[in-house]
Coordinates of C-alpha atoms in Angstrom, one line a residue:
M1 CA 0.0 0.0 0.0
R2 CA 1.3 3.4 -0.9
Q3 CA 1.5 6.2 1.6
K4 CA 1.5 9.8 0.5
F5 CA 3.6 12.4 2.2
T6 CA 3.7 16.2 2.0
W7 CA 6.8 18.1 1.4
S8 CA 6.8 19.3 5.0
Q9 CA 6.6 15.8 6.3
W10 CA 9.6 14.8 4.1
R11 CA 11.5 17.9 5.2
D12 CA 10.8 17.2 8.9
R13 CA 12.1 13.7 8.4
A14 CA 15.1 15.1 6.6
V15 CA 14.9 12.2 4.2
V16 CA 15.1 13.9 0.8
S17 CA 15.8 17.1 -0.9
K18 CA 13.1 19.0 -2.8
S19 CA 14.4 17.7 -6.2
A20 CA 14.2 14.1 -4.9
F21 CA 10.7 14.9 -3.5
C22 CA 9.7 16.0 -7.1
H23 CA 11.1 12.8 -8.5
R24 CA 9.2 10.8 -5.8
L25 CA 6.0 12.7 -6.7
A26 CA 6.4 11.7 -10.4
R27 CA 7.3 8.1 -9.6
G28 CA 4.1 7.5 -7.8
W29 CA 5.3 7.5 -4.2
S30 CA 6.9 4.1 -3.9
Q31 CA 8.2 3.5 -0.4
E32 CA 11.5 1.9 -1.2
E33 CA 14.3 4.2 -0.2
S34 CA 16.4 2.7 -2.9
A35 CA 14.1 4.4 -5.4
L36 CA 15.7 7.7 -4.4
T37 CA 19.2 6.5 -5.2
P38 CA 20.0 7.1 -8.9
S39 CA 21.8 4.4 -10.8
K40 CA 25.4 4.8 -11.8
A41 CA 24.4 5.5 -15.4
Q42 CA 21.9 8.2 -14.2
R43 CA 24.6 9.9 -12.1
T44 CA 27.1 9.8 -15.0
A45 CA 24.5 11.3 -17.4
R46 CA 23.6 14.0 -14.9
R47 CA 27.3 15.0 -14.6
E48 CA 27.8 15.0 -18.3
S49 CA 24.7 17.0 -19.1
P50 CA 25.1 20.7 -18.4
F51 CA 22.2 23.0 -17.8
R52 CA 20.8 24.1 -21.2
A53 CA 19.3 27.5 -21.9
I54 CA 15.5 27.2 -21.4
P55 CA 13.2 29.7 -23.1
K56 CA 11.4 31.9 -20.5
G57 CA 8.1 30.3 -19.5
K58 CA 9.3 26.8 -20.0
V59 CA 9.6 24.4 -17.1
R60 CA 13.0 22.6 -16.8
S61 CA 13.2 18.9 -16.7
F62 CA 13.5 16.9 -13.4
Q63 CA 17.1 16.1 -14.2
A64 CA 18.0 19.8 -14.4
F65 CA 17.1 20.1 -10.8
A66 CA 18.6 16.8 -9.6
E67 CA 21.6 18.4 -7.9
D68 CA 20.5 22.0 -7.3
D69 CA 17.5 22.7 -5.0
A70 CA 18.1 26.5 -5.2
A71 CA 17.5 26.2 -9.0
L72 CA 14.2 24.6 -8.3
E73 CA 13.2 27.4 -5.9
R74 CA 14.3 30.1 -8.4
E75 CA 12.3 28.4 -11.2
I76 CA 9.2 28.2 -9.1
E77 CA 9.5 31.9 -8.2
A78 CA 10.2 32.9 -11.8
S79 CA 7.2 31.0 -13.1
G80 CA 4.7 32.9 -10.9
L81 CA 2.8 29.7 -10.1
T82 CA 2.0 28.3 -6.7
I83 CA 4.2 25.3 -5.7
R84 CA 1.3 23.0 -6.2
D85 CA 0.6 24.3 -9.7
F86 CA 4.3 24.2 -10.6
L87 CA 4.6 20.6 -9.5
A88 CA 1.5 19.6 -11.3
Q89 CA 2.8 21.2 -14.5
L90 CA 6.2 19.6 -14.0
V91 CA 4.7 16.1 -13.4
H92 CA 2.4 16.6 -16.5
E93 CA 5.4 17.4 -18.7
Y94 CA 7.5 14.6 -17.2
L95 CA 4.8 12.0 -18.0
Q96 CA 4.4 13.1 -21.6
P97 CA 5.6 10.6 -24.2
K98 CA 8.8 11.7 -25.9

């Protein structure tokens, strides 16, 4: 059975960063802590992929925020959306077929 947590509950438990929380949200809230640990290939790809210039108004991908919580906070503030709306938009874009 899946259990949903709010960001404040995760923060209080000091379990994950905001970016990991976003990943968790998109994944469907699995409870295995191993789901938060990226594979070696994902870590390598993340290191090799620099931030790209994103046109204003576009939401960055989850990977762009993987190592920089401050970037996520700036992006939310720049978008002018509430955190809930921003996350909903981010999840919607993440789940779109490529």
